[in-house]
């Protein structure tokens, strides 16, 4: 059982930056992909960015050039650096791990989820 715990959320003004972290419990087998998703009130959960075992990355069009996903050396920590934040980035951000797919931004492909970290961007 993989446990994921997010941290680093908060409130920031538009144009500001935040970095989210996700600590994963030690796992017997590394996931094929890890990703960040977000969900705003009244909206569906959407994929933000994913990184696979070969460090390949995929981003949603809405965050390309502003957000960067990365992993720590041990691959037990996942990061999301968010720059040039916009009010529309306001959401609960979740990290997730997938064991059966590479580079997917489809929430249905992910097996394990963290509880989430709130990000609020004011104009």
PDB file of N, CA, C and O in Angstrom, residues 28-71:
ATOM      1  N   UNK A  28       7.718  -1.236  -2.457  1.00  0.00           N
ATOM      2  CA  UNK A  28       8.528  -2.354  -2.927  1.00  0.00           C
ATOM      3  C   UNK A  28       8.903  -2.158  -4.395  1.00  0.00           C
ATOM      4  O   UNK A  28      10.007  -2.501  -4.810  1.00  0.00           O
ATOM      5  N   UNK A  29       7.981  -1.609  -5.179  1.00  0.00           N
ATOM      6  CA  UNK A  29       8.214  -1.375  -6.601  1.00  0.00           C
ATOM      7  C   UNK A  29       7.843   0.059  -6.927  1.00  0.00           C
ATOM      8  O   UNK A  29       6.764   0.513  -6.572  1.00  0.00           O
ATOM      9  N   UNK A  30       8.737   0.770  -7.583  1.00  0.00           N
ATOM     10  CA  UNK A  30       8.473   2.155  -7.931  1.00  0.00           C
ATOM     11  C   UNK A  30       7.322   2.223  -8.944  1.00  0.00           C
ATOM     12  O   UNK A  30       7.233   1.384  -9.852  1.00  0.00           O
ATOM     13  N   UNK A  31       6.428   3.187  -8.815  1.00  0.00           N
ATOM     14  CA  UNK A  31       5.359   3.336  -9.798  1.00  0.00           C
ATOM     15  C   UNK A  31       5.911   3.709 -11.170  1.00  0.00           C
ATOM     16  O   UNK A  31       7.008   4.247 -11.279  1.00  0.00           O
ATOM     17  N   UNK A  32       5.146   3.397 -12.219  1.00  0.00           N
ATOM     18  CA  UNK A  32       5.565   3.760 -13.562  1.00  0.00           C
ATOM     19  C   UNK A  32       5.464   5.262 -13.775  1.00  0.00           C
ATOM     20  O   UNK A  32       6.255   5.857 -14.502  1.00  0.00           O
ATOM     21  N   UNK A  33       4.467   5.868 -13.158  1.00  0.00           N
ATOM     22  CA  UNK A  33       4.251   7.308 -13.305  1.00  0.00           C
ATOM     23  C   UNK A  33       3.771   7.885 -11.989  1.00  0.00           C
ATOM     24  O   UNK A  33       3.081   7.225 -11.217  1.00  0.00           O
ATOM     25  N   UNK A  34       4.148   9.143 -11.768  1.00  0.00           N
ATOM     26  CA  UNK A  34       3.556   9.917 -10.685  1.00  0.00           C
ATOM     27  C   UNK A  34       3.073  11.220 -11.287  1.00  0.00           C
ATOM     28  O   UNK A  34       3.638  11.710 -12.280  1.00  0.00           O
ATOM     29  N   UNK A  35       2.044  11.773 -10.677  1.00  0.00           N
ATOM     30  CA  UNK A  35       1.418  12.930 -11.298  1.00  0.00           C
ATOM     31  C   UNK A  35       0.789  13.845 -10.261  1.00  0.00           C
ATOM     32  O   UNK A  35       0.567  13.459  -9.109  1.00  0.00           O
ATOM     33  N   UNK A  36       0.497  15.052 -10.719  1.00  0.00           N
ATOM     34  CA  UNK A  36      -0.294  16.010  -9.961  1.00  0.00           C
ATOM     35  C   UNK A  36      -1.608  16.229 -10.689  1.00  0.00           C
ATOM     36  O   UNK A  36      -1.625  16.427 -11.910  1.00  0.00           O
ATOM     37  N   UNK A  37      -2.680  16.210  -9.903  1.00  0.00           N
ATOM     38  CA  UNK A  37      -4.010  16.526 -10.394  1.00  0.00           C
ATOM     39  C   UNK A  37      -4.562  17.677  -9.568  1.00  0.00           C
ATOM     40  O   UNK A  37      -4.085  17.943  -8.469  1.00  0.00           O
ATOM     41  N   UNK A  38      -5.594  18.329 -10.076  1.00  0.00           N
ATOM     42  CA  UNK A  38      -6.244  19.370  -9.297  1.00  0.00           C
ATOM     43  C   UNK A  38      -7.747  19.319  -9.524  1.00  0.00           C
ATOM     44  O   UNK A  38      -8.215  18.859 -10.565  1.00  0.00           O
ATOM     45  N   UNK A  39      -8.458  19.789  -8.521  1.00  0.00           N
ATOM     46  CA  UNK A  39      -9.912  19.816  -8.613  1.00  0.00           C
ATOM     47  C   UNK A  39     -10.427  21.078  -7.938  1.00  0.00           C
ATOM     48  O   UNK A  39     -10.206  21.288  -6.742  1.00  0.00           O
ATOM     49  N   UNK A  40     -11.102  21.900  -8.717  1.00  0.00           N
ATOM     50  CA  UNK A  40     -11.723  23.109  -8.200  1.00  0.00           C
ATOM     51  C   UNK A  40     -13.173  22.790  -7.844  1.00  0.00           C
ATOM     52  O   UNK A  40     -13.760  21.858  -8.394  1.00  0.00           O
ATOM     53  N   UNK A  41     -13.781  23.566  -6.950  1.00  0.00           N
ATOM     54  CA  UNK A  41     -15.173  23.301  -6.562  1.00  0.00           C
ATOM     55  C   UNK A  41     -16.096  23.296  -7.777  1.00  0.00           C
ATOM     56  O   UNK A  41     -16.045  24.191  -8.617  1.00  0.00           O
ATOM     57  N   UNK A  42     -16.909  22.242  -7.869  1.00  0.00           N
ATOM     58  CA  UNK A  42     -17.867  22.143  -8.958  1.00  0.00           C
ATOM     59  C   UNK A  42     -17.290  21.696 -10.281  1.00  0.00           C
ATOM     60  O   UNK A  42     -18.002  21.651 -11.294  1.00  0.00           O
ATOM     61  N   UNK A  43     -15.997  21.363 -10.293  1.00  0.00           N
ATOM     62  CA  UNK A  43     -15.360  20.936 -11.540  1.00  0.00           C
ATOM     63  C   UNK A  43     -14.801  19.536 -11.399  1.00  0.00           C
ATOM     64  O   UNK A  43     -14.581  19.046 -10.297  1.00  0.00           O
ATOM     65  N   UNK A  44     -14.557  18.908 -12.544  1.00  0.00           N
ATOM     66  CA  UNK A  44     -13.967  17.583 -12.533  1.00  0.00           C
ATOM     67  C   UNK A  44     -12.475  17.658 -12.218  1.00  0.00           C
ATOM     68  O   UNK A  44     -11.827  18.678 -12.453  1.00  0.00           O
ATOM     69  N   UNK A  45     -11.951  16.551 -11.703  1.00  0.00           N
ATOM     70  CA  UNK A  45     -10.519  16.474 -11.449  1.00  0.00           C
ATOM     71  C   UNK A  45      -9.776  16.462 -12.785  1.00  0.00           C
ATOM     72  O   UNK A  45     -10.152  15.750 -13.708  1.00  0.00           O
ATOM     73  N   UNK A  46      -8.728  17.269 -12.887  1.00  0.00           N
ATOM     74  CA  UNK A  46      -7.973  17.336 -14.140  1.00  0.00           C
ATOM     75  C   UNK A  46      -6.491  17.093 -13.895  1.00  0.00           C
ATOM     76  O   UNK A  46      -5.949  17.471 -12.851  1.00  0.00           O
ATOM     77  N   UNK A  47      -5.854  16.481 -14.876  1.00  0.00           N
ATOM     78  CA  UNK A  47      -4.426  16.239 -14.800  1.00  0.00           C
ATOM     79  C   UNK A  47      -3.643  17.511 -15.035  1.00  0.00           C
ATOM     80  O   UNK A  47      -3.976  18.279 -15.938  1.00  0.00           O
ATOM     81  N   UNK A  48      -2.616  17.739 -14.234  1.00  0.00           N
ATOM     82  CA  UNK A  48      -1.776  18.926 -14.351  1.00  0.00           C
ATOM     83  C   UNK A  48      -0.427  18.568 -14.965  1.00  0.00           C
ATOM     84  O   UNK A  48       0.000  19.186 -15.938  1.00  0.00           O
ATOM     85  N   UNK A  49       0.235  17.559 -14.408  1.00  0.00           N
ATOM     86  CA  UNK A  49       1.556  17.174 -14.895  1.00  0.00           C
ATOM     87  C   UNK A  49       1.867  15.770 -14.420  1.00  0.00           C
ATOM     88  O   UNK A  49       1.421  15.357 -13.354  1.00  0.00           O
ATOM     89  N   UNK A  50       2.644  15.049 -15.216  1.00  0.00           N
ATOM     90  CA  UNK A  50       3.048  13.708 -14.846  1.00  0.00           C
ATOM     91  C   UNK A  50       4.514  13.492 -15.191  1.00  0.00           C
ATOM     92  O   UNK A  50       5.039  14.132 -16.115  1.00  0.00           O
ATOM     93  N   UNK A  51       5.168  12.601 -14.454  1.00  0.00           N
ATOM     94  CA  UNK A  51       6.556  12.234 -14.706  1.00  0.00           C
ATOM     95  C   UNK A  51       6.653  10.723 -14.620  1.00  0.00           C
ATOM     96  O   UNK A  51       6.083  10.101 -13.720  1.00  0.00           O
ATOM     97  N   UNK A  52       7.353  10.110 -15.578  1.00  0.00           N
ATOM     98  CA  UNK A  52       7.433   8.654 -15.577  1.00  0.00           C
ATOM     99  C   UNK A  52       8.799   8.191 -15.087  1.00  0.00           C
ATOM    100  O   UNK A  52       9.663   8.997 -14.738  1.00  0.00           O
ATOM    101  N   UNK A  53       8.999   6.879 -15.095  1.00  0.00           N
ATOM    102  CA  UNK A  53      10.222   6.291 -14.552  1.00  0.00           C
ATOM    103  C   UNK A  53      11.488   6.712 -15.287  1.00  0.00           C
ATOM    104  O   UNK A  53      12.567   6.639 -14.729  1.00  0.00           O
ATOM    105  N   UNK A  54      11.336   7.129 -16.534  1.00  0.00           N
ATOM    106  CA  UNK A  54      12.480   7.617 -17.310  1.00  0.00           C
ATOM    107  C   UNK A  54      12.614   9.132 -17.253  1.00  0.00           C
ATOM    108  O   UNK A  54      13.332   9.725 -18.043  1.00  0.00           O
ATOM    109  N   UNK A  55      11.887   9.735 -16.312  1.00  0.00           N
ATOM    110  CA  UNK A  55      11.889  11.191 -16.115  1.00  0.00           C
ATOM    111  C   UNK A  55      11.255  11.949 -17.272  1.00  0.00           C
ATOM    112  O   UNK A  55      11.453  13.165 -17.399  1.00  0.00           O
ATOM    113  N   UNK A  56      10.494  11.248 -18.115  1.00  0.00           N
ATOM    114  CA  UNK A  56       9.739  11.940 -19.137  1.00  0.00           C
ATOM    115  C   UNK A  56       8.568  12.680 -18.499  1.00  0.00           C
ATOM    116  O   UNK A  56       7.952  12.174 -17.558  1.00  0.00           O
ATOM    117  N   UNK A  57       8.261  13.869 -18.982  1.00  0.00           N
ATOM    118  CA  UNK A  57       7.205  14.674 -18.387  1.00  0.00           C
ATOM    119  C   UNK A  57       6.141  15.041 -19.416  1.00  0.00           C
ATOM    120  O   UNK A  57       6.424  15.162 -20.608  1.00  0.00           O
ATOM    121  N   UNK A  58       4.930  15.210 -18.911  1.00  0.00           N
ATOM    122  CA  UNK A  58       3.803  15.661 -19.718  1.00  0.00           C
ATOM    123  C   UNK A  58       3.037  16.691 -18.917  1.00  0.00           C
ATOM    124  O   UNK A  58       2.840  16.510 -17.712  1.00  0.00           O
ATOM    125  N   UNK A  59       2.616  17.759 -19.586  1.00  0.00           N
ATOM    126  CA  UNK A  59       1.902  18.834 -18.908  1.00  0.00           C
ATOM    127  C   UNK A  59       0.574  19.125 -19.595  1.00  0.00           C
ATOM    128  O   UNK A  59       0.448  19.004 -20.824  1.00  0.00           O
ATOM    129  N   UNK A  60      -0.392  19.560 -18.801  1.00  0.00           N
ATOM    130  CA  UNK A  60      -1.619  20.095 -19.377  1.00  0.00           C
ATOM    131  C   UNK A  60      -1.281  21.407 -20.081  1.00  0.00           C
ATOM    132  O   UNK A  60      -0.397  22.148 -19.637  1.00  0.00           O
ATOM    133  N   UNK A  61      -1.990  21.692 -21.162  1.00  0.00           N
ATOM    134  CA  UNK A  61      -1.721  22.917 -21.916  1.00  0.00           C
ATOM    135  C   UNK A  61      -1.851  24.157 -21.041  1.00  0.00           C
ATOM    136  O   UNK A  61      -1.122  25.140 -21.225  1.00  0.00           O
ATOM    137  N   UNK A  62      -2.756  24.115 -20.085  1.00  0.00           N
ATOM    138  CA  UNK A  62      -3.034  25.289 -19.260  1.00  0.00           C
ATOM    139  C   UNK A  62      -1.887  25.660 -18.330  1.00  0.00           C
ATOM    140  O   UNK A  62      -1.852  26.788 -17.814  1.00  0.00           O
ATOM    141  N   UNK A  63      -0.928  24.741 -18.123  1.00  0.00           N
ATOM    142  CA  UNK A  63       0.170  25.034 -17.187  1.00  0.00           C
ATOM    143  C   UNK A  63       1.535  24.992 -17.858  1.00  0.00           C
ATOM    144  O   UNK A  63       2.546  25.276 -17.197  1.00  0.00           O
ATOM    145  N   UNK A  64       1.610  24.647 -19.126  1.00  0.00           N
ATOM    146  CA  UNK A  64       2.894  24.566 -19.820  1.00  0.00           C
ATOM    147  C   UNK A  64       3.635  25.892 -19.748  1.00  0.00           C
ATOM    148  O   UNK A  64       3.047  26.956 -19.959  1.00  0.00           O
ATOM    149  N   UNK A  65       4.920  25.805 -19.421  1.00  0.00           N
ATOM    150  CA  UNK A  65       5.737  27.008 -19.323  1.00  0.00           C
ATOM    151  C   UNK A  65       5.654  27.693 -17.973  1.00  0.00           C
ATOM    152  O   UNK A  65       6.436  28.610 -17.691  1.00  0.00           O
ATOM    153  N   UNK A  66       4.706  27.283 -17.129  1.00  0.00           N
ATOM    154  CA  UNK A  66       4.560  27.896 -15.797  1.00  0.00           C
ATOM    155  C   UNK A  66       4.848  26.905 -14.668  1.00  0.00           C
ATOM    156  O   UNK A  66       5.372  27.286 -13.628  1.00  0.00           O
ATOM    157  N   UNK A  67       4.488  25.640 -14.861  1.00  0.00           N
ATOM    158  CA  UNK A  67       4.651  24.622 -13.822  1.00  0.00           C
ATOM    159  C   UNK A  67       5.756  23.648 -14.229  1.00  0.00           C
ATOM    160  O   UNK A  67       5.925  23.356 -15.415  1.00  0.00           O
ATOM    161  N   UNK A  68       6.464  23.119 -13.226  1.00  0.00           N
ATOM    162  CA  UNK A  68       7.498  22.113 -13.463  1.00  0.00           C
ATOM    163  C   UNK A  68       7.346  20.987 -12.462  1.00  0.00           C
ATOM    164  O   UNK A  68       7.325  21.233 -11.250  1.00  0.00           O
ATOM    165  N   UNK A  69       7.250  19.763 -12.966  1.00  0.00           N
ATOM    166  CA  UNK A  69       7.170  18.582 -12.114  1.00  0.00           C
ATOM    167  C   UNK A  69       8.551  17.955 -12.021  1.00  0.00           C
ATOM    168  O   UNK A  69       9.304  17.924 -13.004  1.00  0.00           O
ATOM    169  N   UNK A  70       8.907  17.457 -10.832  1.00  0.00           N
ATOM    170  CA  UNK A  70      10.212  16.819 -10.657  1.00  0.00           C
ATOM    171  C   UNK A  70      10.136  15.833  -9.501  1.00  0.00           C
ATOM    172  O   UNK A  70       9.156  15.817  -8.743  1.00  0.00           O
ATOM    173  N   UNK A  71      11.184  15.021  -9.389  1.00  0.00           N
ATOM    174  CA  UNK A  71      11.284  14.068  -8.294  1.00  0.00           C
ATOM    175  C   UNK A  71      12.601  14.239  -7.571  1.00  0.00           C
ATOM    176  O   UNK A  71      13.595  14.672  -8.157  1.00  0.00           O
TER     177      UNK A  71
END
